GROMACS .gro file of C-alpha atoms in nm:
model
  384
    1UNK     CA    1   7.043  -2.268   3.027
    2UNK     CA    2   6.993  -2.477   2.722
    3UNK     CA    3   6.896  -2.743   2.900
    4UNK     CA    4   6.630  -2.568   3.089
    5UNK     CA    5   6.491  -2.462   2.742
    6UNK     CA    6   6.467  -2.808   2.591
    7UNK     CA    7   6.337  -2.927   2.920
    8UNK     CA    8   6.033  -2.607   2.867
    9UNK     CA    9   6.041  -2.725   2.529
   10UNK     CA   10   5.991  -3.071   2.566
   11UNK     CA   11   5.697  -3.019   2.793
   12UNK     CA   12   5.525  -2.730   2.575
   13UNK     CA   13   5.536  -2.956   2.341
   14UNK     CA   14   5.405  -3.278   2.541
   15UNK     CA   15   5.096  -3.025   2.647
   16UNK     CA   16   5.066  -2.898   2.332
   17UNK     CA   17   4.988  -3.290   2.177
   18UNK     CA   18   4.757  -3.361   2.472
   19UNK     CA   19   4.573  -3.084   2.396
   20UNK     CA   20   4.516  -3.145   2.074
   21UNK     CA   21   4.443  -3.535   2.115
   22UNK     CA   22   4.136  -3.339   2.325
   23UNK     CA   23   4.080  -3.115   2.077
   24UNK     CA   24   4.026  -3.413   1.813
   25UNK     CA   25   3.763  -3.589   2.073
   26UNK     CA   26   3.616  -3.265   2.109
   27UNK     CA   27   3.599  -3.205   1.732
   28UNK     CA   28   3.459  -3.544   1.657
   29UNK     CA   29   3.188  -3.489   1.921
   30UNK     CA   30   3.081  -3.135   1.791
   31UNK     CA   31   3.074  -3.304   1.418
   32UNK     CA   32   2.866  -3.575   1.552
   33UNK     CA   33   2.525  -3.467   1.369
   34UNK     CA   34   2.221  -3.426   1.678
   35UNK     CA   35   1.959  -3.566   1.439
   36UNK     CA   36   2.161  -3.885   1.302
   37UNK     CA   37   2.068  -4.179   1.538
   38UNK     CA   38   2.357  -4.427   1.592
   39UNK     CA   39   2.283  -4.798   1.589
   40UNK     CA   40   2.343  -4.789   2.010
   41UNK     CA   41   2.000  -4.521   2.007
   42UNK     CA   42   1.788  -4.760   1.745
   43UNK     CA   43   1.520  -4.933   1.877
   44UNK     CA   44   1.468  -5.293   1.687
   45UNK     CA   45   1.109  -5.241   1.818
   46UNK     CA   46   1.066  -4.924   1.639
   47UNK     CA   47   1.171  -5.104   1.289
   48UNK     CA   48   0.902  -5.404   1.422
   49UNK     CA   49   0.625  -5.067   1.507
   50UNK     CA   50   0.685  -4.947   1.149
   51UNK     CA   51   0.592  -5.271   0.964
   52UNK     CA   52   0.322  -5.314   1.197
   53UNK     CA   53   0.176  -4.982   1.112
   54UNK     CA   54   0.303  -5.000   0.740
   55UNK     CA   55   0.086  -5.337   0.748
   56UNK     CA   56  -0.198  -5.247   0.773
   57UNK     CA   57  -0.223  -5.058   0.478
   58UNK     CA   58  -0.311  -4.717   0.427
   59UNK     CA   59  -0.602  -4.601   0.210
   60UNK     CA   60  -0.385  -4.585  -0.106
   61UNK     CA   61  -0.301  -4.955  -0.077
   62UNK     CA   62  -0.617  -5.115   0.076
   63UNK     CA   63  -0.863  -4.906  -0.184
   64UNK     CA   64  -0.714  -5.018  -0.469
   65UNK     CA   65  -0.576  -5.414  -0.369
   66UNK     CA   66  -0.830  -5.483  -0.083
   67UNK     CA   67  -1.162  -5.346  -0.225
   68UNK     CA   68  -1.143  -5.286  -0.594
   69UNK     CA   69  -0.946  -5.647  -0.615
   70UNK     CA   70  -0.959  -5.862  -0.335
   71UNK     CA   71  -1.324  -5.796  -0.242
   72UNK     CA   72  -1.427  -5.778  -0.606
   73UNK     CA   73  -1.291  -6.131  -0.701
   74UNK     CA   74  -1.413  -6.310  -0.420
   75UNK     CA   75  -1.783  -6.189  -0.480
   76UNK     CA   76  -1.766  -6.027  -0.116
   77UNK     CA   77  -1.939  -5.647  -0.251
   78UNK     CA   78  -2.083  -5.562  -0.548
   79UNK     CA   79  -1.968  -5.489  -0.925
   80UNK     CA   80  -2.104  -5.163  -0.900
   81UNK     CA   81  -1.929  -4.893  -0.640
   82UNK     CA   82  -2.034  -4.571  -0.680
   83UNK     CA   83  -2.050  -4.655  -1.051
   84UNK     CA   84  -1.714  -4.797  -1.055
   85UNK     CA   85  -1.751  -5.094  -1.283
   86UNK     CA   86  -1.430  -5.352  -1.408
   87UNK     CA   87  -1.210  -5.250  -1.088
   88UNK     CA   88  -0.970  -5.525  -1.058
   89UNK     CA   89  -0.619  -5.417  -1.219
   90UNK     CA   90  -0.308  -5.591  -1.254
   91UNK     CA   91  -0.117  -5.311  -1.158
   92UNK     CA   92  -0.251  -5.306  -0.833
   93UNK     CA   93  -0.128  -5.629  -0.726
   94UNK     CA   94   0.222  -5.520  -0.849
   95UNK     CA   95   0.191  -5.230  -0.567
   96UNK     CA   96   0.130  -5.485  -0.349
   97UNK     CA   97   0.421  -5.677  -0.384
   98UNK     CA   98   0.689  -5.380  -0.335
   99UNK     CA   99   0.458  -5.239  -0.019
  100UNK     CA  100   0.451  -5.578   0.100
  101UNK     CA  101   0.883  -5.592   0.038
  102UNK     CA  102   0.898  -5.298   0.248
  103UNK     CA  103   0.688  -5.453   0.535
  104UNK     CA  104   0.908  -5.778   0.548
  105UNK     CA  105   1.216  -5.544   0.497
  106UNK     CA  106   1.128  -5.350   0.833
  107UNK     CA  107   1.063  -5.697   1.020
  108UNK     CA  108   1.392  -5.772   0.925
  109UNK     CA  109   1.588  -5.458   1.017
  110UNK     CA  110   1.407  -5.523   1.385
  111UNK     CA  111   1.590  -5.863   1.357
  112UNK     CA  112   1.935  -5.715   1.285
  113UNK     CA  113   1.895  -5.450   1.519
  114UNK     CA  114   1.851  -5.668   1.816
  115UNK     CA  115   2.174  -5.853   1.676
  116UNK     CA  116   2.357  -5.519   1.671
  117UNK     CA  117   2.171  -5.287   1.982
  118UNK     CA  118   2.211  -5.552   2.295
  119UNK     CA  119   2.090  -5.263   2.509
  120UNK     CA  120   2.150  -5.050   2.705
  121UNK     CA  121   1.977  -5.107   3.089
  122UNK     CA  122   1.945  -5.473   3.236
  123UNK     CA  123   1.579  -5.448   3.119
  124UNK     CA  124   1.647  -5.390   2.746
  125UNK     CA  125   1.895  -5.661   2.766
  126UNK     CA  126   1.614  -5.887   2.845
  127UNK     CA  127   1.351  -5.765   2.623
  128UNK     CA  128   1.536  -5.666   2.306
  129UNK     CA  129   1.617  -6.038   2.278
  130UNK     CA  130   1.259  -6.086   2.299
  131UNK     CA  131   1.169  -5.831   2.017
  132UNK     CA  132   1.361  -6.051   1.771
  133UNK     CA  133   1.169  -6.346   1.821
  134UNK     CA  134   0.836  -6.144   1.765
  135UNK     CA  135   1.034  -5.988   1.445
  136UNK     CA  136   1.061  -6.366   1.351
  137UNK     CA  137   0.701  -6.449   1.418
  138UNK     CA  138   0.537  -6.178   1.225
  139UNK     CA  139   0.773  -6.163   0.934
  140UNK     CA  140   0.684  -6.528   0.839
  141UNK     CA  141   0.346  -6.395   0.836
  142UNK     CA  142   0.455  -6.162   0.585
  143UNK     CA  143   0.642  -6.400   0.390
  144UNK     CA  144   0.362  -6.653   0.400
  145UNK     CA  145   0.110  -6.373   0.240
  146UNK     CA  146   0.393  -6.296  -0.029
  147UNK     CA  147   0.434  -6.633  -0.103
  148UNK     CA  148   0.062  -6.755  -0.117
  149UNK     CA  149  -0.024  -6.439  -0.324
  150UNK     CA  150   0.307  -6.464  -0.535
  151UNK     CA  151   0.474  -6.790  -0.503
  152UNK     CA  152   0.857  -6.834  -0.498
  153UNK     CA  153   1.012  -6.557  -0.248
  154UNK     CA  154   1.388  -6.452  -0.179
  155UNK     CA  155   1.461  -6.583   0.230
  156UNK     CA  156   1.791  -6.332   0.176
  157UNK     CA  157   1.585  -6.071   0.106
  158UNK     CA  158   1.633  -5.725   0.221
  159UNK     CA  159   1.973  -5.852   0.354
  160UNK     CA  160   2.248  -5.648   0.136
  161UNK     CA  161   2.291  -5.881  -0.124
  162UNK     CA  162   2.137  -6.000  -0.474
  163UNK     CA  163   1.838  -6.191  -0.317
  164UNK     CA  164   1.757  -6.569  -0.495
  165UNK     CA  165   1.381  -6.647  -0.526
  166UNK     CA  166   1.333  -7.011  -0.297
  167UNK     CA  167   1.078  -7.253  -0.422
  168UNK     CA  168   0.751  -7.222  -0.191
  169UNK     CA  169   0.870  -7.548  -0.029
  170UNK     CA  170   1.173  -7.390   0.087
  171UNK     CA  171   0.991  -7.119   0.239
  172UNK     CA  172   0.764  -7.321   0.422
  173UNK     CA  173   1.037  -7.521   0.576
  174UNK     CA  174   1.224  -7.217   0.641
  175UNK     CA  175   0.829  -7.063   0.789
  176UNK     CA  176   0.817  -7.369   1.028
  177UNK     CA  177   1.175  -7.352   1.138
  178UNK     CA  178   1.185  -7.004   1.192
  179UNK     CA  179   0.841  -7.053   1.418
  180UNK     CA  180   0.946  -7.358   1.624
  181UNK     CA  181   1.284  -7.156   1.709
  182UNK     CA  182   1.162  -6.812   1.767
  183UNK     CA  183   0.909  -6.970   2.000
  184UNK     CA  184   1.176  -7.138   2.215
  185UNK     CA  185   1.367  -6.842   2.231
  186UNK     CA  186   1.106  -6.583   2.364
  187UNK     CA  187   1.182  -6.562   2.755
  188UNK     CA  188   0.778  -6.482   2.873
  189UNK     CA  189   0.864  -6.316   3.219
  190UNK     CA  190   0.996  -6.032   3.043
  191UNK     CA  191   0.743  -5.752   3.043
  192UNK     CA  192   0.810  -5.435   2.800
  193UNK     CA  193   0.723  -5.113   2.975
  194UNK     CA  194   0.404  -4.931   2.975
  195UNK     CA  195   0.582  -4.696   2.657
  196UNK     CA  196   0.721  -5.030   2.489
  197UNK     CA  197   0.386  -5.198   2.537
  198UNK     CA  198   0.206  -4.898   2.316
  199UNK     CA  199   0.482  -5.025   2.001
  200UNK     CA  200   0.243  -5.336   1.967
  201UNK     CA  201  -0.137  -5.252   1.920
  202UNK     CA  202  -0.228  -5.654   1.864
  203UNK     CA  203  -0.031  -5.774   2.212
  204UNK     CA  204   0.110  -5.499   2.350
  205UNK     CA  205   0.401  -5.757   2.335
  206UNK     CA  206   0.282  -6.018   2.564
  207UNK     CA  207   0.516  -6.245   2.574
  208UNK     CA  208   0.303  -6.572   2.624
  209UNK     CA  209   0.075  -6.453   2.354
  210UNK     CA  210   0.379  -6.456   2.095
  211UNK     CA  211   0.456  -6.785   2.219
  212UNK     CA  212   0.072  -6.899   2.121
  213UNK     CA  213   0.078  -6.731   1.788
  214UNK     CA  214   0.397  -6.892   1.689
  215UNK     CA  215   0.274  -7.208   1.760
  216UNK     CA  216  -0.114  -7.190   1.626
  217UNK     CA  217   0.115  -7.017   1.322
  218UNK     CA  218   0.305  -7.372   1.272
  219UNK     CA  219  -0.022  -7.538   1.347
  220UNK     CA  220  -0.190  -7.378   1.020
  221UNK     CA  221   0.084  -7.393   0.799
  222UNK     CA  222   0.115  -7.766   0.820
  223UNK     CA  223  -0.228  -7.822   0.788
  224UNK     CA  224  -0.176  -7.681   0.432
  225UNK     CA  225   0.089  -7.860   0.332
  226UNK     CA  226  -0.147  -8.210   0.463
  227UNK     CA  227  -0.243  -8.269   0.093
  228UNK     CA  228   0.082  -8.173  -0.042
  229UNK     CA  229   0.349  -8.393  -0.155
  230UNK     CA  230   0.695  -8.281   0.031
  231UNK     CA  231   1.024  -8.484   0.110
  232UNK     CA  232   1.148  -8.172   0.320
  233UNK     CA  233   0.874  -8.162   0.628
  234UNK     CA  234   0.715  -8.451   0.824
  235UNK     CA  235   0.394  -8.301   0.822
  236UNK     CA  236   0.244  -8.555   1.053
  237UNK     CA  237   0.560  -8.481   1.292
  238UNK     CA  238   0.499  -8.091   1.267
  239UNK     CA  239   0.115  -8.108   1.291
  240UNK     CA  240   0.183  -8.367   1.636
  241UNK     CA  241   0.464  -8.107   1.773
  242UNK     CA  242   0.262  -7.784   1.720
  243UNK     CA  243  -0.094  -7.915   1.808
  244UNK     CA  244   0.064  -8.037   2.186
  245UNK     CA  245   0.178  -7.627   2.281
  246UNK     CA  246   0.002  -7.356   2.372
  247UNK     CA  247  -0.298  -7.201   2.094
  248UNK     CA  248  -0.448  -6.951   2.100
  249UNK     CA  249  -0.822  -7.084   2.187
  250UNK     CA  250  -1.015  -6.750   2.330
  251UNK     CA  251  -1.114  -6.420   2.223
  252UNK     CA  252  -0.876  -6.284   2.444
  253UNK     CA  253  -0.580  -6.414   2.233
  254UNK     CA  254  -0.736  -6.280   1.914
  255UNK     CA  255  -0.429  -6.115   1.686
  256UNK     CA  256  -0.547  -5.793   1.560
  257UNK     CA  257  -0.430  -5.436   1.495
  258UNK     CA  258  -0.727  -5.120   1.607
  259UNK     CA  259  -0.871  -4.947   1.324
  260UNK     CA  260  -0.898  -4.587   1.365
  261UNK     CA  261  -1.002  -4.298   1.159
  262UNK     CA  262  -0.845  -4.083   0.935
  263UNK     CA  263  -0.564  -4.154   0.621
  264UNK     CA  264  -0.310  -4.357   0.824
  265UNK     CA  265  -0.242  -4.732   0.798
  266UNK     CA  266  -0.492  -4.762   1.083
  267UNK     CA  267  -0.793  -4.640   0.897
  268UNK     CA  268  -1.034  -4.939   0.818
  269UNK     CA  269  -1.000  -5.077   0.499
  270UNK     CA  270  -1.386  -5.120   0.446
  271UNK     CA  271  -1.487  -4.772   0.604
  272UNK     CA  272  -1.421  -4.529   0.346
  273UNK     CA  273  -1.637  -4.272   0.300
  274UNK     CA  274  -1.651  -4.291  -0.054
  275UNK     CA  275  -1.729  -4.641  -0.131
  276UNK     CA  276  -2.123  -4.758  -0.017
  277UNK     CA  277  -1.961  -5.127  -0.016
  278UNK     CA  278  -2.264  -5.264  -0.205
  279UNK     CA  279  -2.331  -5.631  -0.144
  280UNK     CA  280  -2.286  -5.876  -0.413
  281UNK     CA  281  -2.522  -6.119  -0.566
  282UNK     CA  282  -2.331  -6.361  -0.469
  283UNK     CA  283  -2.352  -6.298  -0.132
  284UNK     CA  284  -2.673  -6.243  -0.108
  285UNK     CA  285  -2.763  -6.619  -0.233
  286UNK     CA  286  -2.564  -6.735   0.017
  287UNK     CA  287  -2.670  -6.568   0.256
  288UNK     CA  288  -3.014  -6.621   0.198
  289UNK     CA  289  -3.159  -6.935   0.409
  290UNK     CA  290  -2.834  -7.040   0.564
  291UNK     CA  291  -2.938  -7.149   0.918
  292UNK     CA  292  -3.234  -7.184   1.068
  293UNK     CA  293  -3.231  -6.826   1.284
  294UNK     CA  294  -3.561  -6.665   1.180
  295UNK     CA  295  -3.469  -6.281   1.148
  296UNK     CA  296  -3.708  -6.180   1.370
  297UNK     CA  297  -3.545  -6.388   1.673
  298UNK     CA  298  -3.320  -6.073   1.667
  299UNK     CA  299  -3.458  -5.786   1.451
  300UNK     CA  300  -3.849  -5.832   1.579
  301UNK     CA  301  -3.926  -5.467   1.442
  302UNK     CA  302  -3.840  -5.612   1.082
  303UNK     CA  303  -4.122  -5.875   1.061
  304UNK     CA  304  -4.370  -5.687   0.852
  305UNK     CA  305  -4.113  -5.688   0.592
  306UNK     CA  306  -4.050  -6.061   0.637
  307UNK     CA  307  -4.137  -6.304   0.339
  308UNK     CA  308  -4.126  -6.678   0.325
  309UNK     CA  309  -3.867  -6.884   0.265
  310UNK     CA  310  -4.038  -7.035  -0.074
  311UNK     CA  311  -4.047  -6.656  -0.225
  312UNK     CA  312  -3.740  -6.504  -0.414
  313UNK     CA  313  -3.888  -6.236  -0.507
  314UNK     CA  314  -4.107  -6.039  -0.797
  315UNK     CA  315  -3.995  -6.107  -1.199
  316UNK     CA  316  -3.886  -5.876  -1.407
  317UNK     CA  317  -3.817  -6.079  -1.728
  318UNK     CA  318  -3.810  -5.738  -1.960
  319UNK     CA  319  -3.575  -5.557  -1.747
  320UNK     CA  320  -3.308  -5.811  -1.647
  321UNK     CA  321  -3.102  -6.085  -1.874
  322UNK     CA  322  -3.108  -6.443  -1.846
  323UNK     CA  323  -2.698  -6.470  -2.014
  324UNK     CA  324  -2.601  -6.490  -1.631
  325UNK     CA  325  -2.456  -6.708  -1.393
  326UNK     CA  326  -2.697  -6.563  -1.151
  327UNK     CA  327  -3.009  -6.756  -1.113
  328UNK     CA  328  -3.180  -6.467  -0.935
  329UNK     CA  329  -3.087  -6.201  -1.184
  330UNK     CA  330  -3.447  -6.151  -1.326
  331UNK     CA  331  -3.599  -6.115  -0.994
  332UNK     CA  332  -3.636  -5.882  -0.732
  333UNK     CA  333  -3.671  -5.941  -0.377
  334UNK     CA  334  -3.917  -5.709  -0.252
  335UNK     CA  335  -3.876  -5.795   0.135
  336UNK     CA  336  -3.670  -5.973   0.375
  337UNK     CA  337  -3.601  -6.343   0.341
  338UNK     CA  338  -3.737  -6.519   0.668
  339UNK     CA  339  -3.393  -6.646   0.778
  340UNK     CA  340  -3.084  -6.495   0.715
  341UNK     CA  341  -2.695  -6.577   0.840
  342UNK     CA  342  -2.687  -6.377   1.177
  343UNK     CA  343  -2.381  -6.217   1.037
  344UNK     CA  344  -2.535  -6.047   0.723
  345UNK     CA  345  -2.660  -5.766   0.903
  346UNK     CA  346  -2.408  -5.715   1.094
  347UNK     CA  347  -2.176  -5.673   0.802
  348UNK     CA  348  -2.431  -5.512   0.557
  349UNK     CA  349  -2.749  -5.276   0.678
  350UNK     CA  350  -3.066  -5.273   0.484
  351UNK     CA  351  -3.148  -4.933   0.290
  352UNK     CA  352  -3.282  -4.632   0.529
  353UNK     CA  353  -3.263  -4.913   0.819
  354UNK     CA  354  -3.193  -4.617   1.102
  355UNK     CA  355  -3.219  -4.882   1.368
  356UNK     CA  356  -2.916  -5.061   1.280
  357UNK     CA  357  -2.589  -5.054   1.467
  358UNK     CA  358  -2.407  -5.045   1.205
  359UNK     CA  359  -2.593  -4.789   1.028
  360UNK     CA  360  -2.382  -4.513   0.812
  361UNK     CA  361  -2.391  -4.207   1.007
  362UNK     CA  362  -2.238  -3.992   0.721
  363UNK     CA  363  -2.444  -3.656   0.930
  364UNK     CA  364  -2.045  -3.447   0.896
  365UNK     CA  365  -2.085  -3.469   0.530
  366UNK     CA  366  -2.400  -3.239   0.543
  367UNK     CA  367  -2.740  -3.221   0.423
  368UNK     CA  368  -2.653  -3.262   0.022
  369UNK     CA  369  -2.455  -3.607   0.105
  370UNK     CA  370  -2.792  -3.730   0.292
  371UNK     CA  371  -2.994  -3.605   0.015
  372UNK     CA  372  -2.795  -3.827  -0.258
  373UNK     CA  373  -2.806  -4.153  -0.049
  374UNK     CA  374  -3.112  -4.123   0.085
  375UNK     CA  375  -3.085  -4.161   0.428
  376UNK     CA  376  -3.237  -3.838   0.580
  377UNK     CA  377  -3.480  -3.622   0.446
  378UNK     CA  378  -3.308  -3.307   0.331
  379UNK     CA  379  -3.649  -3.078   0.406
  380UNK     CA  380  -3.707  -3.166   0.729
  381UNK     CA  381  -3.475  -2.879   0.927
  382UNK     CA  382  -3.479  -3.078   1.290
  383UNK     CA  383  -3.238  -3.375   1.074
  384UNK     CA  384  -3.050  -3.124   0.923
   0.00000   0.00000   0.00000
């Protein structure tokens, strides 16, 4: 009899473990949280998505770095926006450099996650590899922008550890290295699905298209560093190497991102509402006369406006002052210069032009918005 009980014994007991070895799976599974992803569910193309989008920079960014101080200093639209005068701020170029942190940061978490994530179907085996050379690629387009706009950057950034700021030597050779490899590795039969494809809005992550852009990359690089003293790169070497692949050489293989409406990332940095985008003085000189494209070759409707090329315009030496760097600050062009750069009106329109493609259309913002800028005529109801 008793050994009949330590036999039940034994096995209640033997079930009794079992069943609560399950129990412990069980409980781990339920306490496994639904909305935390694991590193087998991460994408590294999402993490490359996000500092493409990120990139691009939303309005908060662009306004402030793109327009009030890129575009100011470089003479490209006027001093005066919407009587915003003395735009350019310091501060605004330290935003830059954390948002611009965060974009390399993301390019490198794509990296790691294609280290860690080898995928999970025979295609994302093939294409994940893939995604980390096109990490590669455009983060040493980031780092080049840091580094031209900042100088010295940390290569261990955003790796876990107290980054150390490289001379900008070091991060070219470390640019060219990391563009010559990640081209070689990039297998170009792979083709991401129709889904994977959207996570790219410049290439929809053509693979032979990477390959080109890593190479005209290398290619433009060097050519900086041509009147540059360095013991660290054979620049003739580099420029020979890079020159003899693939380029991209047609509009086709033009890198850019879609702009598109609305505050996102997407939203054209020189399309806000708010700002007329006045053009400069600057600008306008040099503008004026370059070519020999008479204005009325393509805007024909414009020629009674038209005035020689030997007239810059009516004097106003009461009204303007002479302490200026601008030679045509006294004077006011009442007309159209006889030949203009193609590309001026196609960049800037001229005042009430209707006619023009790239006229603003700012109808949504009703009848007191046309009023102030002068584009429609607020009494007449079949415009309103």
């Amino acid at each position: 009899m008793k050994k009949v009980n330590k036999l039940l014994f034994s096995l209640v007991m033997g079930a009794a473990l079992m069943g609560g070895a399950t129990s412990c799976d069980d409980f781990e599974e339920i306490n496994f949280s639904p909305s935390a992803a694991g590193e087998s569910y991460i994408h590294p193309d999402y993490a490359l998505n996000k500092s493409f989008y990120e990139a691009q920079m939303d309005p908060d960014i662009a306004e402030r770095v793109f327009v009030y101080n890129w575009a100011s200093i470089t003479r490209i639209i006027g001093d005066n926006t919407m009587g915003v005068t003395a735009r350019y701020s310091n501060e605004y170029n330290d935003r830059l450099y954390s948002y611009t942190s965060n974009w390399v940061k993301y390019a490198t978490n794509a990296i790691n996650m294609a280290d860690v994530n080898p995928g999970t179907s025979e295609h994302e085996q093939a294409f994940f590899p893939n995604v980390k050379q096109f990490a590669r690629i455009w983060r040493v387009m980031l780092i080049a922008d840091f580094a031209d706009s900042f100088g010295p950057y940390a290569l261990d950034a955003a790796q876990g550890v107290n980054p150390t700021f490289n001379s900008v030597e070091d991060v070219y050779v470390f640019m060219l290295t990391e563009l010559k490899e990640a081209a070689a590795g990039i297998n170009t039969s792979v083709e991401p699905t129709e889904t994977e494809a959207k996570g790219d809005p410049a290439f929809g992550y053509n693979a032979a298209k990477w390959v080109k852009l890593a190479h005209s990359l290398r290619l433009r690089y060097v050519m900086r560093l041509s009147e540059v003293s360095t013991s660290k790169i054979d620049v003739k070497a580099e420029f020979a190497d890079a020159a003899s692949k693939s380029l991209l050489t047609s509009a086709d293989d033009f890198f850019s991102f879609p702009e598109a409406g609305g505050w996102s990332c997407y939203e054209g940095v020189m399309n806000r509402p708010w700002n007329d985008q006045c053009i400069s003085s600057t600008m306008c000189n040099l503008l004026t006369g370059l070519g020999d494209i008479p204005v009325t070759s393509y805007r024909p409707d414009l020629a009674p406006y038209i005035k020689p090329m030997n007239y810059i315009g009516e004097q106003y030496v009461n009204h303007y002052p002479v302490t200026t760097d601008n030679p045509t600050k006294q004077l006011w062009m009442d007309g159209i210069p006889e030949h203009l750069d193609p590309r001026a009106l196609k960049v800037w329109c001229l005042t009430n032009d209707e006619k023009a493609e790239n006229f603003p259309d700012q109808g949504s913002q009703g009848v007191k918005n046309h009023a102030e800028h002068a584009m429609l005529d607020p009494t007449d109801p079949e415009k309103n």
